[in-house]
mmCIF file of C-alpha atoms and ligand atoms in Angstrom:
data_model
loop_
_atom_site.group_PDB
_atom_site.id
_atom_site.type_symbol
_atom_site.label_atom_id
_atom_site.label_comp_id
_atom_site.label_asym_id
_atom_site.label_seq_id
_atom_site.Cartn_x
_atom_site.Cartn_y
_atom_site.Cartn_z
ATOM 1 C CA UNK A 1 26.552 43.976 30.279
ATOM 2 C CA UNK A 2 26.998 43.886 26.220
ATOM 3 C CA UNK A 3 25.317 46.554 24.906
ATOM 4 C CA UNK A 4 23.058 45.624 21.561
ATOM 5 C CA UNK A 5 21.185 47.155 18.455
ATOM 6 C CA UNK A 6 18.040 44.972 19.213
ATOM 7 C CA UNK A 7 16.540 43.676 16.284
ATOM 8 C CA UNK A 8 12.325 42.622 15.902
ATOM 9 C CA UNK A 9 12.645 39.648 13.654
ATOM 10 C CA UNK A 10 9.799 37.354 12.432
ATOM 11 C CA UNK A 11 9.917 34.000 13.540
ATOM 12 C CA UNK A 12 11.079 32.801 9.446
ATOM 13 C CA UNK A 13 12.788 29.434 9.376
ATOM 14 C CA UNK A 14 16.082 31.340 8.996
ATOM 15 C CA UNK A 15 15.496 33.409 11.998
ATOM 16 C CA UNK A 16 14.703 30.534 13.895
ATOM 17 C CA UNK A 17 18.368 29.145 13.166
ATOM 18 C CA UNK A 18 19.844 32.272 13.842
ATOM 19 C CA UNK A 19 18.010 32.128 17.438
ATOM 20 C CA UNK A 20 19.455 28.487 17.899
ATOM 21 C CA UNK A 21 23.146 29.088 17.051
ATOM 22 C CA UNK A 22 22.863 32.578 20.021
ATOM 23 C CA UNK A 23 21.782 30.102 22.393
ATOM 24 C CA UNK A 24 24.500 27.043 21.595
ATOM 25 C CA UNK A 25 26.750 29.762 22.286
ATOM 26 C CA UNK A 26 25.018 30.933 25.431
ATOM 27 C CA UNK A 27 23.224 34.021 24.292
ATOM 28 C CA UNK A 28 19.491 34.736 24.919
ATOM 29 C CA UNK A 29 16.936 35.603 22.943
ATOM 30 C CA UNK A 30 13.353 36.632 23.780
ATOM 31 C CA UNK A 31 10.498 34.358 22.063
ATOM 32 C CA UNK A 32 7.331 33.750 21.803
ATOM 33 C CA UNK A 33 4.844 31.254 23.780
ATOM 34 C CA UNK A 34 1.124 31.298 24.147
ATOM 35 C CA UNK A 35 0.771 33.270 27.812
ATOM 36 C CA UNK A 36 3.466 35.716 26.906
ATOM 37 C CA UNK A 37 7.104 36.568 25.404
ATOM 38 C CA UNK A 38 10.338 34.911 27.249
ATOM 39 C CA UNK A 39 13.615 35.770 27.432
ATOM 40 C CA UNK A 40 15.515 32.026 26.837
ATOM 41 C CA UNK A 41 18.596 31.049 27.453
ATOM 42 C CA UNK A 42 20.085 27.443 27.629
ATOM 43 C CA UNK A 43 18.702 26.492 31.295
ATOM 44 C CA UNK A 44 21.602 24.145 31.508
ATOM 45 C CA UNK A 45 24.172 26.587 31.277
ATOM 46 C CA UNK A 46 24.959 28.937 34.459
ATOM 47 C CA UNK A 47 26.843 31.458 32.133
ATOM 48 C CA UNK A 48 24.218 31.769 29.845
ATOM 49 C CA UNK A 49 20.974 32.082 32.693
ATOM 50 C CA UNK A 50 22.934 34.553 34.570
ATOM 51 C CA UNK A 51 22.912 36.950 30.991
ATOM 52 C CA UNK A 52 18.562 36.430 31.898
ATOM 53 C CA UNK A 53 18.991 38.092 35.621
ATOM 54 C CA UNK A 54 21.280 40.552 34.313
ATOM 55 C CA UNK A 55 19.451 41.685 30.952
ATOM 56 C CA UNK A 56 15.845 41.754 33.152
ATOM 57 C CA UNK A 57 17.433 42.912 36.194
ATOM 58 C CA UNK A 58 15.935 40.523 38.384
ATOM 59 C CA UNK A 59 16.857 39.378 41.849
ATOM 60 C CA UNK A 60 19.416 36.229 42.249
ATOM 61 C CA UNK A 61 16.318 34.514 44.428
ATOM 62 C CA UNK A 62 13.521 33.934 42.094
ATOM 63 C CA UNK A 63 13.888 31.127 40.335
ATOM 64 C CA UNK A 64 13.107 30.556 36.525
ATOM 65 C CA UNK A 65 11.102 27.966 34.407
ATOM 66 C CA UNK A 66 12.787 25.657 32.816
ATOM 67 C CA UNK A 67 10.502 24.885 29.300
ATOM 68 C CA UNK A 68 10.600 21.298 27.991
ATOM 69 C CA UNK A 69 9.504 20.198 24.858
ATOM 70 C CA UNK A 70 7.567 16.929 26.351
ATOM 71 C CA UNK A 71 7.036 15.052 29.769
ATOM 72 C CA UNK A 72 10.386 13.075 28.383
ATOM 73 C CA UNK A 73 12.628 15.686 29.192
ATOM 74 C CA UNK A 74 11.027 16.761 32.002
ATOM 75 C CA UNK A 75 11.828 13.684 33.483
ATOM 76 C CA UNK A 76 15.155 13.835 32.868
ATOM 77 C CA UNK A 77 15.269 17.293 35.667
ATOM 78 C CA UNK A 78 13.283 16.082 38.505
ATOM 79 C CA UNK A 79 14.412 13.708 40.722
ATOM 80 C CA UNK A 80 10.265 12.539 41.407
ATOM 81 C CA UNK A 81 7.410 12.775 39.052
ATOM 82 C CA UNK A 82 4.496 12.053 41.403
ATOM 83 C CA UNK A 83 1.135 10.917 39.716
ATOM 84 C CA UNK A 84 -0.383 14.214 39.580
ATOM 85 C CA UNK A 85 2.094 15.325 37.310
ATOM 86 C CA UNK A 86 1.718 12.915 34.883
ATOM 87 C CA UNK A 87 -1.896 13.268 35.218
ATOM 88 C CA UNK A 88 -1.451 17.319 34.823
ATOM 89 C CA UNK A 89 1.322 16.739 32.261
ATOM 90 C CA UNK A 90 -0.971 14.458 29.685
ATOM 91 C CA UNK A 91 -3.911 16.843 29.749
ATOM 92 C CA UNK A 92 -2.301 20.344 29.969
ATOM 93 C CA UNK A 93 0.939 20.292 28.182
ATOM 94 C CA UNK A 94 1.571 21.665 25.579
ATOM 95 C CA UNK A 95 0.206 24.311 27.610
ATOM 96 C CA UNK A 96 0.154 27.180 30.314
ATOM 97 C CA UNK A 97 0.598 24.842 33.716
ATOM 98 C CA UNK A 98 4.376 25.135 35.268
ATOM 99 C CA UNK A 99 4.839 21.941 37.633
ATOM 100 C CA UNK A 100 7.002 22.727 40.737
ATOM 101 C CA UNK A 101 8.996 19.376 41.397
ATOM 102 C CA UNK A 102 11.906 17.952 43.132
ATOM 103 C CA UNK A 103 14.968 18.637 40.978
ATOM 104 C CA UNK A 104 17.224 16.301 39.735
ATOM 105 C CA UNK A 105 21.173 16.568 41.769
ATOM 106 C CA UNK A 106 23.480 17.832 38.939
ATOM 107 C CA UNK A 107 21.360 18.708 36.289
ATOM 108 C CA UNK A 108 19.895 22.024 36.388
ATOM 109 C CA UNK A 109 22.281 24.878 37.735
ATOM 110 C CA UNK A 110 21.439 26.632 40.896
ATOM 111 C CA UNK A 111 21.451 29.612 39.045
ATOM 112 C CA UNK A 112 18.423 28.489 37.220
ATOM 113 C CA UNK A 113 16.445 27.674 40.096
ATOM 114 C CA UNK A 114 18.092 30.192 42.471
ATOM 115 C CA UNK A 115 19.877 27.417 44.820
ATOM 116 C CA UNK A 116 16.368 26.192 46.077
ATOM 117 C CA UNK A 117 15.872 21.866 45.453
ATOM 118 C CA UNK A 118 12.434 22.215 43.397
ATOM 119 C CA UNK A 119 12.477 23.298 39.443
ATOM 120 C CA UNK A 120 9.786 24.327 37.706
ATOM 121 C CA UNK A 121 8.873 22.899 34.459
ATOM 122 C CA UNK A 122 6.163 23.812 31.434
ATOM 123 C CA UNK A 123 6.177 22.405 28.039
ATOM 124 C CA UNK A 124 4.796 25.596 25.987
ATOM 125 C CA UNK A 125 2.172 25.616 23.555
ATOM 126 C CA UNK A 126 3.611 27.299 20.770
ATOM 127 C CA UNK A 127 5.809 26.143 17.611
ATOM 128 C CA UNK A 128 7.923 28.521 17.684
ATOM 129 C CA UNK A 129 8.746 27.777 21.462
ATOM 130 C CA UNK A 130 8.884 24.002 20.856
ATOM 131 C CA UNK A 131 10.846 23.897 17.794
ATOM 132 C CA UNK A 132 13.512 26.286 19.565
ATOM 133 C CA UNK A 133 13.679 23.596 22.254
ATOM 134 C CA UNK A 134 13.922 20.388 19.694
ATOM 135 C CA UNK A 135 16.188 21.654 17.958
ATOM 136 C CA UNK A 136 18.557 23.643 21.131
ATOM 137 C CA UNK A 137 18.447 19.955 22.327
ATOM 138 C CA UNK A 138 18.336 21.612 25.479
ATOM 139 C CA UNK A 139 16.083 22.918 27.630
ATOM 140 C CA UNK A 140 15.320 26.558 27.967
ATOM 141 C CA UNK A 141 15.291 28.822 30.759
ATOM 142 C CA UNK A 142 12.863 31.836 30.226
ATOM 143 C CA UNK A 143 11.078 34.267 32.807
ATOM 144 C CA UNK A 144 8.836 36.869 30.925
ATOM 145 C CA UNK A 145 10.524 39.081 28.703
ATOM 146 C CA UNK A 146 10.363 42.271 30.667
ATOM 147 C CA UNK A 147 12.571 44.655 33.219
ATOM 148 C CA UNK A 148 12.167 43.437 36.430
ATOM 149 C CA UNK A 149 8.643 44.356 38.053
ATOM 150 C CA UNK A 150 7.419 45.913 34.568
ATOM 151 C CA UNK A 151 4.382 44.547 32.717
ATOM 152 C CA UNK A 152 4.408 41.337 30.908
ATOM 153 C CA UNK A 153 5.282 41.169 27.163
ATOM 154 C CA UNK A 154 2.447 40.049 24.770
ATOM 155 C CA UNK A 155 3.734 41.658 21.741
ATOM 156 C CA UNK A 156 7.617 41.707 20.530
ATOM 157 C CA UNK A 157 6.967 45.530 20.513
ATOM 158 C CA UNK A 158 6.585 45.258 24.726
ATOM 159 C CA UNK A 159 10.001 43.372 24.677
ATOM 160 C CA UNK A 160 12.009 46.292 22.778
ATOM 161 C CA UNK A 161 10.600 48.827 24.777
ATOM 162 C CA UNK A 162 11.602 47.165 27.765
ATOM 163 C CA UNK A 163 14.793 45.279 27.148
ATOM 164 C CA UNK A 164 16.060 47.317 23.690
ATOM 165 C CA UNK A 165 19.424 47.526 23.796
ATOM 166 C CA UNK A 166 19.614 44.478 26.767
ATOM 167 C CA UNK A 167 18.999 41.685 23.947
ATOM 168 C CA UNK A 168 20.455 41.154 20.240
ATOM 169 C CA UNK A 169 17.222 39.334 18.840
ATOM 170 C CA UNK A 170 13.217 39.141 19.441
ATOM 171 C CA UNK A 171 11.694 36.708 17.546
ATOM 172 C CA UNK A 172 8.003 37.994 16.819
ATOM 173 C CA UNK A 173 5.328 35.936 16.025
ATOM 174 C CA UNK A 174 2.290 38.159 16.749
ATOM 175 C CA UNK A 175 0.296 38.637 19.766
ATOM 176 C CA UNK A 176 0.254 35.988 22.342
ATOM 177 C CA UNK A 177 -2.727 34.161 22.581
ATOM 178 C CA UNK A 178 -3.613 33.573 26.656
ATOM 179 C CA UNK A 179 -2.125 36.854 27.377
ATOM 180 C CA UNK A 180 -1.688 35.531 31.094
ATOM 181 C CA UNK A 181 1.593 34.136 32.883
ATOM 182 C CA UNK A 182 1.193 30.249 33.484
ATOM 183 C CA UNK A 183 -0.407 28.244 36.266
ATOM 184 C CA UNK A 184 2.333 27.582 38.618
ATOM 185 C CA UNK A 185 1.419 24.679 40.624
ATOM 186 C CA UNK A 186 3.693 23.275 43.864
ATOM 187 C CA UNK A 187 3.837 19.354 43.547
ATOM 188 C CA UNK A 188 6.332 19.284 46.360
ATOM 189 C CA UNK A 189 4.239 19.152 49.492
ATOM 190 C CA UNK A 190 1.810 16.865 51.215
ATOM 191 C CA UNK A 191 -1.077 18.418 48.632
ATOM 192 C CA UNK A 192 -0.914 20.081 45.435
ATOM 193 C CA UNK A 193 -0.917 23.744 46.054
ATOM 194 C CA UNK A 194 -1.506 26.732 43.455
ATOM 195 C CA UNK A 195 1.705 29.337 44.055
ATOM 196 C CA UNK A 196 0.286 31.470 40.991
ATOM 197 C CA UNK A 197 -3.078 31.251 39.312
ATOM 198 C CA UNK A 198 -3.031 31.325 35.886
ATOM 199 C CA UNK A 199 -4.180 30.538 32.416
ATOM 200 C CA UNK A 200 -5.223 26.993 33.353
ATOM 201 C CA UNK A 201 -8.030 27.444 36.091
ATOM 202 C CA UNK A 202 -8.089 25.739 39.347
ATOM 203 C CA UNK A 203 -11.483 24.260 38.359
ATOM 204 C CA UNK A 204 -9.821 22.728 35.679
ATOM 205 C CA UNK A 205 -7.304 21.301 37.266
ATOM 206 C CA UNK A 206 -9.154 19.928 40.227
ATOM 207 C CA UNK A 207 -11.317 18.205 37.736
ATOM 208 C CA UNK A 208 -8.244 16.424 36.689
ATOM 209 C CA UNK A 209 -7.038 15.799 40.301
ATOM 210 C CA UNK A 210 -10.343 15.038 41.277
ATOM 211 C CA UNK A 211 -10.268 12.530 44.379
ATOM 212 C CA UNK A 212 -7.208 15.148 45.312
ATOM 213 C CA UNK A 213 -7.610 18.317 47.529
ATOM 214 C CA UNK A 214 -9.464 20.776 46.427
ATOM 215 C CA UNK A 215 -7.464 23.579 44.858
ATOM 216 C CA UNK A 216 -10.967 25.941 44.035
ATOM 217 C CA UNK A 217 -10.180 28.486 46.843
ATOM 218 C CA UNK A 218 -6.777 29.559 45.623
ATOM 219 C CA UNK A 219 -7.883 33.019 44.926
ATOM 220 C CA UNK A 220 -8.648 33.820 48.982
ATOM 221 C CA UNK A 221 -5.066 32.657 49.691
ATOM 222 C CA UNK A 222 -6.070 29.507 51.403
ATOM 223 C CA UNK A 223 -6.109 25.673 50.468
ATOM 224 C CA UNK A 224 -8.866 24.961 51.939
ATOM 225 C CA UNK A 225 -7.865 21.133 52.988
ATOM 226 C CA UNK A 226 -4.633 21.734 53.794
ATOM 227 C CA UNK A 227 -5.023 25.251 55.514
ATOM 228 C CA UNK A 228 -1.803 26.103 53.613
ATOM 229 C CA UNK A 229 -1.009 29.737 53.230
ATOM 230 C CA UNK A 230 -0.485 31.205 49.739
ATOM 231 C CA UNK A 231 2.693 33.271 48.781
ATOM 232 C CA UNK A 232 0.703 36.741 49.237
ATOM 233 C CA UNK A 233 0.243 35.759 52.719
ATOM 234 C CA UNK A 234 3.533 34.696 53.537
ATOM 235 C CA UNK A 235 6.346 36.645 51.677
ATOM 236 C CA UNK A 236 9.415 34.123 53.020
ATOM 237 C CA UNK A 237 7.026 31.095 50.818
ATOM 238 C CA UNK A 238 9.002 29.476 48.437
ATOM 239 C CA UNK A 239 7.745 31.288 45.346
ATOM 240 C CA UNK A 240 9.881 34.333 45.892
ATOM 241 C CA UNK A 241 8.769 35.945 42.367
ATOM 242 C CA UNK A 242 5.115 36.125 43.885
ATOM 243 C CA UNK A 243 5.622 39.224 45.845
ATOM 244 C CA UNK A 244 2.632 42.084 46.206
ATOM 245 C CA UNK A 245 3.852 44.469 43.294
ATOM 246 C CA UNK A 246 5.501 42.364 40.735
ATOM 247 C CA UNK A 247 3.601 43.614 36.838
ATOM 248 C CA UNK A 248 3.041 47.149 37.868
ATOM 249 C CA UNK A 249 2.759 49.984 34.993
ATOM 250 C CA UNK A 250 4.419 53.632 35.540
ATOM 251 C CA UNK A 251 0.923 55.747 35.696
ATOM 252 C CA UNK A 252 -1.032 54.453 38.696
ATOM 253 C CA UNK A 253 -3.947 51.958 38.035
ATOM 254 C CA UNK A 254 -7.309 52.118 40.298
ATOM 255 C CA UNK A 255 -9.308 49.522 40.859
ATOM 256 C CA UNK A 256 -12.829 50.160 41.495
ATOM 257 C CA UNK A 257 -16.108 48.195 41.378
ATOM 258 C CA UNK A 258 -18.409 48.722 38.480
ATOM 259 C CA UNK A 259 -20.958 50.689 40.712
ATOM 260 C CA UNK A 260 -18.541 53.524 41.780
ATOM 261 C CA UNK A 261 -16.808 54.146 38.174
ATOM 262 C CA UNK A 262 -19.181 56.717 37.247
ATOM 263 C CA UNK A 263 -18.248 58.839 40.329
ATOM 264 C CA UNK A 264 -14.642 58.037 40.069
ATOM 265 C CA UNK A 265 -14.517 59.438 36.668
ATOM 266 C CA UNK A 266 -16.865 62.556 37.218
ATOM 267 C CA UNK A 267 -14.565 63.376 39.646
ATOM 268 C CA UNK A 268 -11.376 63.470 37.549
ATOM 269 C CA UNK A 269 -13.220 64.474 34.865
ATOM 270 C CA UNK A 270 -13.706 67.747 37.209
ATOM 271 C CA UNK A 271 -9.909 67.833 38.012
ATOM 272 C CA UNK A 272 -9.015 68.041 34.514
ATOM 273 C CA UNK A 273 -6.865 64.568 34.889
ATOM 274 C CA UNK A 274 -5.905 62.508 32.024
ATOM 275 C CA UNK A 275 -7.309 59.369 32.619
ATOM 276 C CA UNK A 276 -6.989 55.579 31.055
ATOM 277 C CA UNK A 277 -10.049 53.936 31.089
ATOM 278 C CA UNK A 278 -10.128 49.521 30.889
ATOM 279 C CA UNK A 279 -14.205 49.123 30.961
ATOM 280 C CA UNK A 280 -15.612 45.627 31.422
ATOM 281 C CA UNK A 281 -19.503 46.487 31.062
ATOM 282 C CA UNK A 282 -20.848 48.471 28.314
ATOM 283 C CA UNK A 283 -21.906 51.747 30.361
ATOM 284 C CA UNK A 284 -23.112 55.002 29.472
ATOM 285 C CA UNK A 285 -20.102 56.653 31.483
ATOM 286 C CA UNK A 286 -19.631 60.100 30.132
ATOM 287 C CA UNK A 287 -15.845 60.377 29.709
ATOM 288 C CA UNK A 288 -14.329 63.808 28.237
ATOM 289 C CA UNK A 289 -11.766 64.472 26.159
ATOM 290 C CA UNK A 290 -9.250 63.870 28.206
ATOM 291 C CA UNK A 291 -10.113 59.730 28.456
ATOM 292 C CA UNK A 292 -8.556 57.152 26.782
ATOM 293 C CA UNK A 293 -10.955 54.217 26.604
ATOM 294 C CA UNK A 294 -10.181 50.459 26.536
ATOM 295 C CA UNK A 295 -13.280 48.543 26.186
ATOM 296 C CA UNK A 296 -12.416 45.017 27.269
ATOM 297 C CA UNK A 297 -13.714 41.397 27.426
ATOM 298 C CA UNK A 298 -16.541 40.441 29.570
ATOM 299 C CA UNK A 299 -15.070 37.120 30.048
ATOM 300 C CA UNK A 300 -11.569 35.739 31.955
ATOM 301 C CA UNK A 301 -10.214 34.328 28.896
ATOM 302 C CA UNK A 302 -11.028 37.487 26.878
ATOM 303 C CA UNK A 303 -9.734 39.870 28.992
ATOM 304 C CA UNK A 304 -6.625 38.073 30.080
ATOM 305 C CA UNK A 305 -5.405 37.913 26.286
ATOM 306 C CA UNK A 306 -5.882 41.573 26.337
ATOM 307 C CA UNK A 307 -4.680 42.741 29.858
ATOM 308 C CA UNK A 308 -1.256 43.101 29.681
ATOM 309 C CA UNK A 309 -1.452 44.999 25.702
ATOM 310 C CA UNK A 310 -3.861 47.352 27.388
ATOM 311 C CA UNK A 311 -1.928 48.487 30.116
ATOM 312 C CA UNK A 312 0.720 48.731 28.016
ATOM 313 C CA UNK A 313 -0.616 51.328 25.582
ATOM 314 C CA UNK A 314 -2.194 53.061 28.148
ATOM 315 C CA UNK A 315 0.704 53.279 30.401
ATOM 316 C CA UNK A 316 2.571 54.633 27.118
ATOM 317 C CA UNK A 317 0.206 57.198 26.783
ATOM 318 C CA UNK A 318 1.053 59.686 29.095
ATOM 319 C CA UNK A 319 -2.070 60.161 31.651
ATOM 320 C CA UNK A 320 -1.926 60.956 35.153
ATOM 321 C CA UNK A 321 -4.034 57.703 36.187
ATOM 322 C CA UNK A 322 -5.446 54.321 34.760
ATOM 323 C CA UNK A 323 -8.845 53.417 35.992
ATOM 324 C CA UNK A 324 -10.203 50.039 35.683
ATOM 325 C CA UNK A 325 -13.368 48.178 36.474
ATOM 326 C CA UNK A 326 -12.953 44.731 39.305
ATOM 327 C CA UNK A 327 -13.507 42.101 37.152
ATOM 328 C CA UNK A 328 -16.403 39.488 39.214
ATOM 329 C CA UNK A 329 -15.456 38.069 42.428
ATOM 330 C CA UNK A 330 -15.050 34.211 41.263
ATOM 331 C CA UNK A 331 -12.837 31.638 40.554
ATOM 332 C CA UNK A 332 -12.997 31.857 36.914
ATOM 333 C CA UNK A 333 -11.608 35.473 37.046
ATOM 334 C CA UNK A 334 -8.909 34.522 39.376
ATOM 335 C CA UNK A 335 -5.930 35.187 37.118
ATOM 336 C CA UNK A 336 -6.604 38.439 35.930
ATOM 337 C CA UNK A 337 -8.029 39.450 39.501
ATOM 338 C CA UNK A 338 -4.448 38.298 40.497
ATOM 339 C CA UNK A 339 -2.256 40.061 37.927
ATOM 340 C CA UNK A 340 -4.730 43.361 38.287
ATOM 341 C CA UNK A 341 -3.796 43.574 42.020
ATOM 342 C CA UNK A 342 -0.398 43.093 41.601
ATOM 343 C CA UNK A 343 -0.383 46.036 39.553
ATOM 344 C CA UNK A 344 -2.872 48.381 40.993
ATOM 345 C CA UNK A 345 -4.734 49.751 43.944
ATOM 346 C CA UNK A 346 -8.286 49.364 44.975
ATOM 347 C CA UNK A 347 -9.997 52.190 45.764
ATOM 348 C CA UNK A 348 -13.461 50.876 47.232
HETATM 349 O O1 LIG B 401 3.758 31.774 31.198
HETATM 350 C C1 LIG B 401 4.817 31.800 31.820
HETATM 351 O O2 LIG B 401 4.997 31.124 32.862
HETATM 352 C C2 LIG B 401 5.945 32.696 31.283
HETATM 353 C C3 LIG B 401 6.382 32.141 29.917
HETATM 354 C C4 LIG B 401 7.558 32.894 29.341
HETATM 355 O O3 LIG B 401 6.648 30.775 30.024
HETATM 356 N N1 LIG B 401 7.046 32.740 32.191
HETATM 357 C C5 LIG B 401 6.978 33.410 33.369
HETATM 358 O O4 LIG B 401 8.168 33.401 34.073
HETATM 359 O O5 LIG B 401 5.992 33.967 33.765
HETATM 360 P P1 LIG B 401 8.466 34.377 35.284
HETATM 361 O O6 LIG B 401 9.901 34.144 35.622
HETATM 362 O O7 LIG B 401 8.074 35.751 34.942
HETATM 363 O O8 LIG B 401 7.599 33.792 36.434
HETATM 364 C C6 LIG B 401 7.915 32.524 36.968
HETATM 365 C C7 LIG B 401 7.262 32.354 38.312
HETATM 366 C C8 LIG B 401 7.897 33.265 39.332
HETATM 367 O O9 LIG B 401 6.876 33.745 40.170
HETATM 368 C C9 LIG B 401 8.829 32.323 40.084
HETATM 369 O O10 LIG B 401 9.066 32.741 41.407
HETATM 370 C C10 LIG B 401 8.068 31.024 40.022
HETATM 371 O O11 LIG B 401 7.464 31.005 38.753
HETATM 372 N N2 LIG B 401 8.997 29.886 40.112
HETATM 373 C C11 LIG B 401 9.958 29.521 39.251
HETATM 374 N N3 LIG B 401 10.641 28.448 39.712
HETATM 375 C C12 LIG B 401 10.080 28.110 40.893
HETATM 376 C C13 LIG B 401 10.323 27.095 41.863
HETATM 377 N N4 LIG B 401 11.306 26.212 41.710
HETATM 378 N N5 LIG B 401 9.537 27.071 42.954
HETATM 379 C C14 LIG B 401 8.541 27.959 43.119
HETATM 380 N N6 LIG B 401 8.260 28.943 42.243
HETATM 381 C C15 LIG B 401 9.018 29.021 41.146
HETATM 382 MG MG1 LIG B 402 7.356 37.710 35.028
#
């Protein structure tokens, strides 16, 4: 692999040329969207998505989303666009919902969509991310710009840290705002079928796909028409990126209902550890010295934006463990329940 002097560059006019003419030429380039930083590369172009597994690191079998700039283009991958995804398409994109669809014979690469016959497509909510894709005049490849089973970029700071020296260029434009990977919904079987919850809830989209299965119980693994199986159930499903421990930090995160916290920190408090605290509801907790607190959001949206920025400075701040409250047991909370999990372990 090429090694580079990574360079942090706001997302100027200029810069946003500069990004174009490394991805003509095959390059990638992490940018921003509105769930979290990608690394892009021309999705059409097997040279230039293998430079994406090689700079993250990530296994030949999980596929990447390809990001359109409108259902137009979309079109133009998938060899079916069934009525849900138009219906999805007009109210969510621009936006955080990826539609899994039939591809297209001899358009996208294997590469791209790791030999399998579906693609995934999103049209991303972001200027920055859209213009990139007008003017490309291609579509762009771009998993989350991050090492291979690290935590998800939110800031062009996370990218550096992760893939400095990997990439020439991340464009920054501040903060992303959902904080949260995508919906990734599976419009390839007999019923639409949530393979990753996301920033678009499944209430929301069964209120679009109302008169369509019910997609509300994603978050117990089930579709509850269809009896389907989710992707944490069934590790050979065909969302290989879905696997148990996929956004985990380096210190180990704990999980623990509000109710037990208290104990759970008196009792490192006592063993002298260096803890990371991510607190949902005010308490009167003592913490010592040795605590770094995070006081998050008491909402889903909230504390999504915010998830992946806290973990990252408290995984960067050398403690022995990061303790964090369960967010509420419903749907609404599904996503960051989700990405939590993925990166820690419950301890009641
Ligand atoms: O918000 C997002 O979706 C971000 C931004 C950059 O767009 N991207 C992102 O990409 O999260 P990545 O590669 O980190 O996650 C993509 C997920 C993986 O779990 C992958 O397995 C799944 O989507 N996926 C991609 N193509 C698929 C396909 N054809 N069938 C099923 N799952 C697919
Ligand atoms: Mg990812």
């Amino acid at each position: 692999m090429k090694l580079h002097k990574t360079r942090i560059l706001p997302a100027t006019p200029e810069r946003l040329d500069e990004a174009v003419a490394i991805l003509r030429q095959g390059g990638i380039v992490a940018i921003p969207t509105e769930t979290v930083y990608g690394l892009a590369a021309n999705a059409l172009d097997p040279d230039a998505v293998a430079r994406i597994f090689e700079a993250k690191g990530r296994p030949p079998q999980n596929p990447l989303i390809v990001h359109v700039a409108n259902i137009t283009e979309a079109l133009r991958l998938t060899a079916q666009w069934p009525r849900e995804a138009q219906l999805l398409a007009e109210t969510f994109w621009p936006g955080p919902l990826t539609l899994v669809l039939e591809k297209r014979a001899g358009v996208v690469p294997d590469i791209t969509t790791a030999g399998g016959n579906t693609v995934a497509v999103r049209c991303p909510d972001h200027p920055v991310a859209l213009e990139l894709i007008e003017k490309c005049g291609f579509p762009l490849a771009a998993p989350s710009a991050n090492r291979s089973n690290h935590i998800s970029p939110t800031q062009a700071e996370h990218v550096a840290k992760s893939l400095g020296g990997r990439i020439e260029l991340v464009l920054d434009a501040g903060p992303c705002r959902a904080g949260i990977e995508s919906t990734v919904i599976n419009l390839t079987g007999s019923n639409p079928e949530i393979l990753r919850p996301g920033s678009i809830s499944a209430a929301e989209i069964n209120k679009v796909l109302s008169g369509q299965p019910d997609l509300s119980d994603e978050t117990n693994g089930t579709n509850r028409d269809t009896g389907k199986v989710s992707p944490e159930r069934n590790p050979n499903f065909l969302s290989p990126g879905l696997q148990k421990t996929h956004y985990a930090p380096d210190t180990p995160l704990l999980l623990t209902a509000s109710s037990s916290i208290a104990a759970l920190l008196a009792r490192l408090s006592r063993e002298n550890k260096r803890v990371g605290v991510m607190m949902i509801t005010l308490s009167d907790v003592k913490t010592s010295a040795n605590f770094k607190v995070v006081q998050m959001a008491n909402n889903p949206l909230g504390f999504g934006a915010a998830l992946y920025s806290a973990l990252h400075l408290l995984d960067d701040a050398h403690l022995d463990v990061i303790v964090c409250e369960n967010p509420p047991d419903t749907t609404e909370w599904a996503a960051v329940r989700d990405r939590l999990q993925r990166a820690g372990t419950s301890v009641d």
